[in-house]
Amino acid sequence: MSKSLFARLEPRLSSVSKPIQYVGGELNSTVKDWDCAPEGETVRWALMYPDAYEVGLPNQGVQILYEVLNERDWVVAERTYAVWPDMEQVMREGDADGPIPQFTVDAHRPVRDFDLFGLSFSTELGYTNMLNALDLAGIPLHAVDRGEDDPVVLAGGHAAFNPEPIADFLDAAVLGDGEEVVLAISEVVREWKGEGRPGGRDELLRRLAVSGGVYVPKFYDVGYAEDGSIEAVVPNRPGIPFRVRKHTLMDLDAWPYPAKPLVPLAETVHERFSVEIFRGCTRGCRFCQAGMITRPVRERSIETIGDMVENGIRKSGFEEVGLLSLSSADHTEIGDVAKGLADRYDGSNVSLSLPSTRVDAFNITLANEFSRNGRRSGLTFAPEGGSERMRKVINKMVTEEDLIRTVATAYSHGWRQVKLYFMCGLPTETDEDVLAIADLAKKVIAKGREVSGRNDIRCTVSIGGFVPKPHTPFQWAAQLDHETTDERLKKLRDTVREDKRYGRAIGFRYHDGKPGIVEGLLSRGDRRVGAIVEQVWRDGGRFDGWSEHFSYDRWIESAEKALAPTGVDLDWFTTREREYDEVLPWDHLDSGLDKDWLWADWEDAIDPDSDVEVEDCRWTPCYDCGVCPEMDTEIQIGPTGQKLLPLSVV
């Protein structure tokens, strides 16, 4: 029986910032009996988004798995988040009974008491938080040191498509959609426990690995060549597959989660109810890992979207509904969805929002439906590349005319604020490509003033550093060094500010290039990078995704120390271009994408004479990326021909 730690925590909560984030008891949260199934057959999950409560609680992936698991009467699932440094100090100091271990927020049970500790990584910068949680929980950092009573540490999320940098700390990793596979894993654990845990921890991991859908790093040996590159990654025992496949959920309508959305007690980064209207993207942007690894496109039907919105508002009390996907305006029935929802909630306090919209998918009718209740927040568009040449390289075929026409429409219909998102450091990029962002922003302001007849027009330019990611055509690219990134962004900022006519109307937001280099190290690293992550954590690294906690010097010093015996260095992992025949650390992890197709697309990207445009395969013949035949899947889109009728006047 696992005991609650709350009696030990409560007296100390007044000494930490935002104590409410550790209290639990949110609307729609679940607390179940520790032994909810017949003796020995309860399967217990501790789920973690490895960041602070305010970032972790709204995470849809964790919320969905939490609900899916707790619907089974033989599964207990609880949540835990990264604790802030002040809380960490309180926990390490502890009380008369010793240190207070990492706990769940639902029933405040020690994480170490659970069967499985599942972490969802949407970014690699959460790795040090994972090590901190393991250490606070009293779970050995290295998988090889764990015993029978330690939970199976399992990673998922987008970063799990290359889990090699944290392979030493993981027992297992899962690629792709989690809804079905967490239940399959739970069944395996239940059966193994019911049989009396035969063969111990090793046998449980073997049973998970032979399925072909769970990656267990310890069952694979990595060999290195003299030049430091990987020679081969091979299974080290019988029955273990050479490649591990991703999971793809095909019928989204059958999984309308979250059906009981968690309502946070403390302020969080997103105060809204989110509905994922489709999964996957086939636009083919070459830099975009999310679009590549979530193929194919699978849409939710208009009726399911309507039901989820209605249910979510009723169960949560949220007044804003976000329609989420990688490119929400691309849903085949987005016009009907928008009109149907706007009609249903007309005159109520419910507002609708779309995240970042593609320039070529935006239309004013859609925008008007989403702002019908009088809330006109700014519009966000992501051209990504400043020059037309750059947008061609990344296969984001949006012309300058498209962008100007779109923002002109928005400004002429009453919008005052537009946000444009770009990247710096893309393959083949020059200073001129980046400075073209300034010209574009000025033209946007000029056009806005012209069509609206007003001078209070604003445009915010937001710039992120490009990080090459696994399973994309740019996985072979050299990353731009942080010095050049910073120089280009300084030139751009100065160019914008120098122009007195437009400078004050253009906001400018960007991060320096240093965090991007660390993210690049972690996204394309191999098992040798684990020693760096551990060293950074031991030196105090926490919350590396937060600029106020991130220390580039700490990462550099740790990299020099950890990589000294390996013959490779930080630049080898980041600013070096790869060749076709190099074995990449994630080659044995199957996202369904054909490597030859990715390589051909990479060559088209960097060929100045290439005019190849990879269009969206929803509307064109197949481009042979490999996903549908390889994964036995297919694109699932409308139109269904249904209309979303108001349930009643709200």
XYZ file of C-alpha atoms in Angstrom:
650
model
C 0.000 0.000 0.000
C 1.355 3.433 -0.958
C 0.863 6.220 1.578
C 0.114 9.863 0.876
C 2.983 12.274 1.537
C 0.648 15.232 1.984
C 0.910 15.333 5.780
C 4.664 15.815 5.362
C 4.288 18.345 2.541
C 1.532 20.581 3.852
C 3.460 22.277 6.714
C 6.169 23.294 4.237
C 3.994 24.659 1.411
C 3.890 28.167 2.891
C 7.662 28.459 2.389
C 7.596 27.959 -1.419
C 6.365 30.044 -4.347
C 3.009 29.103 -5.920
C 2.262 26.337 -3.397
C -1.120 25.688 -5.013
C 0.587 23.856 -7.890
C 1.508 21.001 -5.532
C -1.908 20.577 -3.902
C -3.929 18.673 -6.546
C -7.706 18.330 -6.386
C -8.382 19.985 -9.757
C -11.858 19.711 -11.256
C -12.053 16.414 -13.209
C -8.925 14.957 -11.598
C -9.078 11.312 -10.508
C -7.989 9.639 -7.277
C -8.460 5.866 -7.197
C -7.828 3.184 -4.626
C -4.261 1.919 -4.748
C -5.586 -1.637 -5.100
C -8.472 -1.110 -7.498
C -8.189 -4.575 -9.108
C -7.970 -8.095 -7.673
C -4.819 -8.653 -5.658
C -1.615 -8.200 -7.615
C -3.328 -7.156 -10.841
C -3.573 -3.381 -10.439
C -1.304 -1.564 -12.903
C -0.112 1.836 -11.700
C 1.181 4.700 -13.853
C 2.826 7.946 -12.754
C 2.607 10.307 -15.750
C 4.932 13.286 -16.029
C 5.265 16.268 -18.297
C 8.809 17.260 -17.271
C 8.196 20.965 -16.751
C 6.486 23.172 -14.198
C 2.780 22.657 -13.398
C 1.797 25.807 -15.317
C 3.270 24.362 -18.530
C 2.591 20.692 -17.855
C -1.048 20.693 -16.791
C -2.483 21.998 -20.104
C -0.450 19.433 -22.083
C -2.984 17.480 -24.119
C -0.921 14.329 -24.494
C -0.639 13.742 -20.737
C -4.295 14.682 -20.139
C -5.471 12.184 -22.764
C -3.367 9.301 -21.421
C -4.403 10.130 -17.845
C -8.058 9.809 -18.832
C -7.680 6.773 -21.112
C -5.810 4.851 -18.399
C -8.107 5.815 -15.534
C -11.149 4.620 -17.484
C -9.859 1.066 -16.929
C -10.999 -0.182 -13.539
C -7.712 -2.065 -13.035
C -5.401 0.909 -13.755
C -4.375 3.748 -11.433
C -2.904 6.776 -13.241
C -1.669 9.897 -11.458
C 0.272 12.987 -12.557
C 3.515 14.588 -11.462
C 5.349 17.697 -12.667
C 8.807 19.180 -12.242
C 9.176 21.016 -8.921
C 10.677 24.497 -8.777
C 14.143 24.898 -7.150
C 12.639 26.222 -3.883
C 10.424 23.137 -3.575
C 13.326 20.887 -4.512
C 15.323 22.337 -1.612
C 12.431 21.725 0.804
C 12.090 18.125 -0.398
C 15.817 17.390 -0.176
C 16.031 18.882 3.333
C 12.985 16.798 4.293
C 11.886 16.191 7.870
C 12.448 13.710 10.692
C 11.494 10.880 8.317
C 14.153 11.907 5.776
C 13.902 13.564 2.353
C 10.424 13.981 0.815
C 10.414 12.084 -2.509
C 8.958 13.142 -5.887
C 5.180 12.845 -5.478
C 2.041 12.813 -7.620
C -0.344 15.769 -7.354
C -3.440 13.550 -7.326
C -2.953 11.489 -4.148
C 0.581 12.664 -3.234
C 1.937 9.141 -3.521
C 5.680 8.577 -4.016
C 6.489 8.161 -7.730
C 8.792 5.241 -6.901
C 5.795 3.178 -5.714
C 4.265 3.006 -9.201
C 4.807 0.238 -11.772
C 5.487 2.637 -14.623
C 6.875 6.162 -14.757
C 5.860 7.625 -18.124
C 7.382 10.911 -19.334
C 6.105 12.877 -22.332
C 8.791 14.971 -24.064
C 7.692 17.580 -26.579
C 11.144 19.191 -26.338
C 14.585 17.812 -25.521
C 15.260 20.641 -23.071
C 13.258 18.729 -20.436
C 15.912 16.020 -20.044
C 17.581 17.521 -16.966
C 14.154 17.806 -15.299
C 13.688 14.075 -15.889
C 16.970 13.291 -14.103
C 15.982 15.548 -11.234
C 12.610 13.801 -10.875
C 14.271 10.364 -10.924
C 16.749 11.431 -8.262
C 14.101 13.038 -6.060
C 11.957 9.910 -6.447
C 14.797 7.669 -5.257
C 14.871 5.811 -8.587
C 18.426 4.997 -9.775
C 19.392 7.347 -12.625
C 20.791 4.592 -14.823
C 18.435 1.900 -16.092
C 21.125 -0.735 -15.542
C 21.091 -0.047 -11.769
C 17.323 -0.455 -11.293
C 15.893 -3.378 -9.425
C 12.636 -5.283 -9.110
C 10.952 -2.568 -7.012
C 11.771 0.367 -9.289
C 9.215 1.550 -11.862
C 9.772 1.020 -15.587
C 10.858 4.454 -16.864
C 9.238 5.059 -20.245
C 9.508 8.037 -22.633
C 7.037 9.216 -25.270
C 6.285 12.410 -27.176
C 7.992 13.931 -30.208
C 11.474 13.871 -28.666
C 11.150 10.090 -28.177
C 11.701 9.643 -31.936
C 15.392 9.913 -31.036
C 15.672 8.804 -27.389
C 19.369 7.867 -27.745
C 20.775 10.849 -25.765
C 18.796 9.623 -22.717
C 19.005 5.876 -23.503
C 21.097 5.218 -20.365
C 18.283 6.596 -18.170
C 15.316 4.962 -19.927
C 13.997 1.445 -19.641
C 11.835 1.941 -22.725
C 10.521 4.443 -25.268
C 7.380 4.544 -27.401
C 7.092 6.251 -30.779
C 3.898 7.864 -32.040
C 0.345 8.017 -30.722
C -0.064 6.834 -27.147
C -3.758 6.049 -26.682
C -3.702 2.399 -27.732
C -0.129 1.502 -26.802
C -0.403 2.585 -23.129
C -3.267 0.127 -22.759
C -1.291 -2.613 -24.537
C 1.696 -1.973 -22.230
C -0.634 -2.039 -19.223
C -1.981 -5.441 -20.323
C 1.561 -6.846 -20.573
C 2.422 -5.546 -17.085
C -0.868 -6.866 -15.672
C -0.269 -10.331 -17.105
C 3.343 -10.416 -15.865
C 2.291 -9.337 -12.353
C -0.590 -11.821 -12.362
C 1.862 -14.640 -13.144
C 4.015 -13.708 -10.161
C 6.577 -11.551 -12.036
C 8.439 -14.430 -13.753
C 11.976 -13.604 -14.920
C 11.925 -10.300 -13.058
C 12.367 -6.886 -14.627
C 14.329 -8.251 -17.598
C 11.505 -10.554 -18.638
C 8.956 -7.743 -18.447
C 11.137 -5.554 -20.688
C 11.654 -8.482 -23.078
C 7.883 -8.998 -23.371
C 7.451 -5.295 -24.170
C 10.307 -5.296 -26.709
C 9.307 -8.380 -28.732
C 5.999 -6.716 -29.609
C 7.983 -4.478 -32.005
C 6.226 -1.396 -30.682
C 8.264 -0.630 -27.557
C 11.948 0.302 -27.797
C 14.137 -1.037 -24.978
C 17.610 0.552 -25.368
C 19.457 -2.055 -23.249
C 18.560 -4.744 -25.823
C 20.558 -2.919 -28.538
C 24.335 -2.526 -28.853
C 25.823 0.528 -30.557
C 29.174 0.149 -32.326
C 31.344 3.149 -33.281
C 33.833 3.529 -36.159
C 37.291 5.075 -35.727
C 36.094 8.470 -36.983
C 33.479 8.604 -34.201
C 30.466 7.817 -36.375
C 28.081 4.961 -35.609
C 28.984 1.686 -37.301
C 25.801 -0.217 -36.432
C 22.955 -0.543 -33.938
C 21.995 -4.191 -33.481
C 19.808 -6.244 -31.105
C 21.868 -8.154 -28.534
C 19.447 -11.008 -27.812
C 17.066 -13.291 -29.746
C 13.561 -12.150 -30.678
C 14.313 -8.417 -30.423
C 13.334 -6.639 -33.692
C 15.954 -4.765 -35.740
C 13.560 -1.827 -36.141
C 10.932 -0.473 -33.750
C 7.792 0.932 -35.340
C 5.759 3.991 -34.433
C 2.108 3.726 -33.375
C -0.617 5.419 -35.415
C -4.161 5.878 -34.120
C -6.436 5.616 -37.134
C -9.991 6.394 -35.977
C -9.819 9.640 -34.007
C -13.616 9.732 -33.650
C -13.400 6.596 -31.499
C -11.080 8.436 -29.066
C -12.799 11.780 -28.249
C -10.409 12.767 -25.462
C -10.057 14.642 -23.225
C -13.719 14.152 -22.335
C -13.161 15.404 -18.767
C -10.606 18.215 -19.186
C -8.544 19.129 -16.144
C -9.234 22.620 -14.830
C -6.089 24.029 -13.189
C -6.076 25.561 -9.719
C -3.103 27.802 -10.459
C -2.597 30.014 -13.511
C -1.275 28.065 -16.517
C 0.078 28.981 -19.952
C -3.216 28.061 -21.701
C -6.513 28.862 -20.019
C -8.777 27.193 -22.544
C -10.368 23.931 -23.600
C -8.526 22.459 -26.567
C -9.961 20.094 -29.167
C -7.599 18.376 -31.587
C -9.533 18.557 -34.867
C -7.065 16.460 -36.838
C -3.712 14.768 -36.404
C -0.832 14.717 -38.866
C 0.195 17.077 -41.669
C 1.263 16.404 -45.258
C 2.217 19.942 -46.298
C 5.804 18.711 -46.515
C 7.657 21.597 -44.830
C 11.191 20.217 -44.770
C 12.158 21.600 -41.357
C 9.052 20.365 -39.560
C 9.520 17.226 -37.506
C 5.964 17.287 -36.172
C 4.546 17.191 -39.704
C 6.816 14.347 -40.776
C 6.453 12.013 -37.793
C 2.663 12.349 -37.369
C 1.707 11.336 -40.922
C -0.801 10.495 -42.323
C -3.530 13.115 -41.848
C -6.499 11.832 -39.847
C -9.423 14.203 -39.385
C -12.106 14.196 -36.740
C -15.612 14.445 -38.145
C -17.600 17.620 -37.791
C -20.084 15.916 -35.422
C -17.338 14.620 -33.121
C -15.729 18.089 -32.982
C -19.094 19.618 -32.092
C -19.763 17.022 -29.397
C -16.274 17.442 -27.903
C -16.609 21.241 -27.749
C -20.062 21.094 -26.164
C -19.004 18.447 -23.644
C -15.711 20.176 -22.820
C -17.322 23.545 -22.095
C -19.963 21.885 -19.905
C -17.437 19.801 -17.975
C -14.795 22.514 -17.540
C -16.429 25.945 -17.532
C -13.724 27.283 -19.885
C -14.863 30.187 -22.025
C -12.275 29.838 -24.771
C -12.080 26.859 -27.113
C -8.928 26.257 -29.159
C -9.240 24.117 -32.283
C -5.826 22.486 -32.411
C -3.756 20.675 -35.023
C -0.539 21.389 -36.884
C -2.474 23.539 -39.381
C -6.077 23.860 -38.235
C -7.370 25.879 -41.192
C -6.477 22.864 -43.387
C -9.329 20.727 -42.009
C -11.449 19.918 -45.064
C -14.595 21.213 -43.340
C -13.097 24.038 -41.302
C -15.575 26.539 -42.787
C -18.559 24.462 -41.664
C -16.932 23.760 -38.294
C -16.318 27.476 -37.698
C -19.793 28.565 -38.790
C -21.509 25.755 -36.890
C -19.694 26.535 -33.648
C -20.091 30.304 -34.084
C -23.851 29.840 -34.647
C -24.150 27.538 -31.652
C -22.398 29.935 -29.241
C -23.509 33.232 -30.790
C -24.304 35.732 -28.063
C -22.714 33.597 -25.365
C -19.422 34.191 -23.577
C -17.725 31.323 -25.465
C -14.996 32.369 -27.882
C -13.215 30.269 -30.496
C -9.568 30.425 -31.489
C -7.314 28.941 -34.152
C -3.595 28.699 -33.474
C -1.072 29.863 -36.093
C -2.684 29.835 -39.532
C -1.040 29.193 -42.873
C -1.116 32.285 -45.066
C -2.610 30.316 -47.973
C -5.291 28.677 -45.811
C -6.603 31.908 -44.247
C -9.802 33.546 -45.394
C -11.716 36.432 -43.899
C -14.991 34.505 -43.619
C -13.229 32.025 -41.354
C -11.608 34.797 -39.314
C -14.936 36.583 -38.900
C -16.632 33.411 -37.650
C -13.917 32.931 -35.064
C -14.206 36.509 -33.826
C -17.997 36.745 -33.961
C -18.302 37.171 -30.203
C -16.327 40.370 -30.395
C -12.921 39.061 -29.318
C -10.345 40.031 -31.901
C -6.969 38.945 -30.734
C -4.066 39.295 -33.149
C -3.674 36.949 -36.089
C -0.537 34.800 -36.336
C 0.984 33.669 -39.628
C 4.160 31.673 -40.152
C 5.929 32.391 -43.457
C 9.071 30.885 -41.782
C 11.497 32.195 -44.445
C 12.143 35.890 -45.102
C 12.843 35.624 -48.839
C 11.008 33.742 -51.553
C 14.194 31.763 -52.240
C 14.301 30.652 -48.609
C 10.665 29.629 -48.589
C 11.376 27.508 -51.651
C 14.262 25.770 -49.845
C 11.988 24.811 -46.943
C 9.048 23.914 -49.252
C 6.785 26.573 -47.741
C 5.487 27.961 -50.989
C 3.953 31.203 -49.820
C 4.666 34.167 -52.076
C 5.119 37.720 -50.867
C 1.945 38.614 -52.782
C 0.031 35.915 -50.878
C 1.181 37.315 -47.543
C 0.503 40.966 -48.373
C -2.939 40.123 -49.768
C -3.814 38.100 -46.652
C -2.761 40.750 -44.133
C -4.420 43.479 -46.214
C -7.687 41.566 -45.938
C -7.245 41.230 -42.183
C -6.359 44.899 -41.600
C -9.216 46.087 -43.827
C -11.680 44.040 -41.757
C -10.743 45.592 -38.460
C -7.708 43.690 -37.224
C -4.923 45.919 -35.898
C -2.273 43.394 -34.916
C -0.549 40.682 -36.960
C 2.244 38.403 -35.755
C 4.673 36.862 -38.243
C 6.845 33.898 -37.325
C 10.190 33.231 -39.039
C 13.248 31.047 -38.567
C 16.912 31.974 -38.716
C 19.714 29.553 -39.595
C 17.951 27.507 -42.285
C 20.104 25.561 -44.801
C 21.705 27.753 -47.540
C 20.537 30.925 -45.721
C 22.454 34.203 -46.228
C 22.340 37.582 -44.471
C 20.164 38.870 -47.328
C 17.546 36.183 -46.704
C 17.244 37.278 -43.075
C 17.238 41.010 -43.860
C 14.349 40.320 -46.261
C 12.237 39.797 -43.119
C 12.541 43.550 -42.414
C 11.357 44.439 -45.926
C 8.411 42.098 -45.583
C 7.401 43.539 -42.200
C 7.585 47.110 -43.553
C 5.414 46.188 -46.530
C 2.898 44.606 -44.169
C 2.681 47.815 -42.091
C 2.478 50.029 -45.194
C -0.315 47.925 -46.667
C -2.150 47.852 -43.344
C -2.064 51.637 -43.073
C -3.206 51.985 -46.665
C -6.231 49.682 -46.472
C -7.378 50.672 -42.975
C -6.655 54.396 -43.198
C -5.162 54.193 -39.708
C -1.685 54.572 -38.235
C -2.103 52.309 -35.187
C -1.282 49.188 -37.210
C 1.147 46.773 -35.516
C 3.196 43.843 -36.722
C 5.236 41.637 -34.407
C 8.105 39.692 -35.934
C 8.958 36.599 -33.907
C 12.088 34.628 -34.840
C 13.217 31.216 -33.706
C 16.552 29.555 -34.424
C 16.364 26.578 -36.783
C 17.297 23.235 -35.194
C 17.683 20.226 -37.552
C 15.495 17.361 -36.366
C 15.494 13.570 -36.905
C 13.094 12.025 -39.457
C 13.036 15.178 -41.635
C 14.788 16.011 -44.922
C 16.957 18.422 -42.909
C 18.238 15.681 -40.560
C 21.514 15.762 -42.533
C 21.915 19.574 -42.402
C 24.676 21.514 -40.659
C 23.279 23.709 -37.896
C 24.259 27.376 -37.996
C 26.672 28.353 -35.210
C 25.253 30.650 -32.546
C 27.658 33.534 -33.300
C 26.440 33.840 -36.923
C 22.808 33.480 -35.809
C 23.213 36.343 -33.325
C 25.016 38.553 -35.873
C 22.238 38.095 -38.428
C 19.517 38.842 -35.906
C 21.365 41.972 -34.714
C 21.617 43.227 -38.307
C 17.917 42.566 -38.770
C 16.979 44.354 -35.549
C 19.110 47.372 -36.483
C 17.601 47.490 -39.985
C 14.081 47.535 -38.548
C 14.876 50.188 -35.929
C 16.707 52.506 -38.330
C 13.578 53.126 -40.411
C 11.685 55.879 -38.571
C 8.517 55.384 -40.655
C 8.023 51.779 -39.606
C 10.400 50.954 -36.754
C 7.970 51.760 -33.934
C 5.148 49.777 -35.544
C 7.228 46.588 -35.752
C 7.770 44.556 -32.601
C 10.780 42.255 -32.578
C 11.111 39.054 -30.553
C 13.873 36.514 -30.795
C 16.045 34.197 -28.728
C 19.820 34.222 -28.979
C 21.410 31.281 -30.789
C 22.847 29.461 -27.760
C 19.818 27.456 -26.545
C 19.319 26.275 -30.146
C 22.811 24.736 -30.221
C 22.051 22.755 -27.051
C 18.697 21.675 -28.475
C 20.536 20.608 -31.636
C 22.981 18.538 -29.605
C 20.112 16.781 -27.825
C 17.902 16.304 -30.882
C 20.550 14.615 -33.084
C 22.820 13.183 -30.403
C 23.609 9.535 -29.716
C 24.192 7.639 -26.454
C 27.455 9.492 -25.783
C 25.415 12.658 -25.173
C 23.813 11.119 -22.074
C 26.977 11.791 -20.089
C 26.643 15.498 -20.945
C 23.006 15.609 -19.767
C 23.969 13.927 -16.507
C 26.928 16.271 -15.946
C 24.751 19.357 -16.573
C 22.166 18.077 -14.104
C 24.837 17.329 -11.471
C 26.147 20.882 -11.935
C 22.703 22.306 -11.162
C 20.999 22.275 -14.569
C 17.185 22.440 -14.296
C 14.413 23.945 -16.439
C 16.658 24.412 -19.469
C 13.680 25.498 -21.557
C 13.388 28.644 -19.405
C 15.832 31.408 -20.369
C 16.311 32.490 -16.735
C 17.457 28.987 -15.738
C 19.417 28.057 -18.876
C 23.219 28.246 -18.768
C 25.066 27.821 -22.055
C 28.435 27.825 -20.277
C 27.333 24.925 -18.096
C 26.442 22.888 -21.196
C 29.714 23.761 -22.952
C 31.853 22.823 -19.951
C 29.914 19.585 -19.460
C 30.213 18.703 -23.166
C 33.985 19.241 -23.134
C 34.337 17.079 -20.027
C 31.992 14.269 -21.118
C 33.099 14.057 -24.766
C 36.862 14.242 -24.098
C 37.347 10.428 -24.216
C 35.101 9.926 -27.285
C 37.054 11.668 -30.059
C 34.052 13.804 -31.050
C 32.951 17.237 -29.820
C 29.931 19.554 -29.668
C 30.435 20.802 -33.247
C 30.508 17.206 -34.488
C 26.921 16.804 -33.282
C 25.654 20.252 -34.319
C 27.377 22.310 -37.038
C 28.516 19.342 -39.161
C 26.657 18.236 -42.302
C 25.974 14.487 -42.572
C 26.389 12.230 -45.610
C 23.813 9.785 -46.969
C 25.680 6.652 -45.915
C 26.250 7.741 -42.300
C 24.310 5.634 -39.790
C 22.140 8.109 -37.898
C 21.437 7.438 -34.206
C 17.698 6.952 -34.917
C 17.917 4.835 -38.085
C 16.647 1.757 -36.214
C 13.511 3.661 -35.121
C 10.858 3.544 -37.813
C 8.640 6.586 -38.380
C 7.453 5.043 -41.656
C 9.329 7.590 -43.776
C 11.509 6.170 -46.539
C 15.126 7.299 -46.064
C 15.689 7.589 -49.828
C 12.636 9.837 -50.130
C 13.932 12.088 -47.335
C 17.390 12.224 -48.946
C 15.963 13.114 -52.386
C 13.927 15.905 -50.762
C 17.079 17.165 -48.966
C 18.972 17.254 -52.280
C 16.102 19.158 -53.926
C 16.175 21.655 -51.054
C 19.860 22.551 -51.423
C 19.979 22.409 -55.243
C 19.795 26.045 -56.437
C 18.476 24.900 -59.822
C 15.724 22.681 -58.438
C 12.176 23.867 -58.915
C 10.604 20.845 -57.207
C 7.634 21.783 -55.038
C 6.282 18.985 -52.869
C 2.574 19.699 -52.632
C 0.145 18.395 -50.045
C -0.493 14.741 -50.912
C -4.073 15.026 -49.701
C -4.904 16.696 -53.012
C -2.228 15.284 -55.331
C -0.951 11.859 -56.336
C 1.178 10.085 -53.694
C 4.804 11.242 -53.337
C 5.954 7.859 -52.005
C 7.139 9.108 -48.608
C 6.513 5.543 -47.446
C 4.241 6.069 -44.439
C 0.911 4.688 -45.689
C 2.117 1.349 -47.125
C 4.841 0.933 -44.474
C 2.509 1.548 -41.536
C -0.627 0.060 -43.137
C -2.387 3.404 -42.756
C -4.169 5.851 -45.045
C -5.112 9.501 -45.204
C -8.526 10.036 -43.592
C -10.276 13.269 -44.538
C -13.789 14.596 -45.202
C -15.990 15.985 -46.393
C -18.640 14.098 -44.469
C -21.418 16.274 -45.830
C -22.718 16.806 -42.288
C -23.601 20.167 -40.815
C -23.058 21.131 -37.205
C -26.473 22.112 -35.904
C -26.826 24.209 -32.759
C -27.822 21.916 -29.894
C -29.978 24.714 -28.577
C -29.626 28.428 -28.140
C -26.937 28.740 -25.459
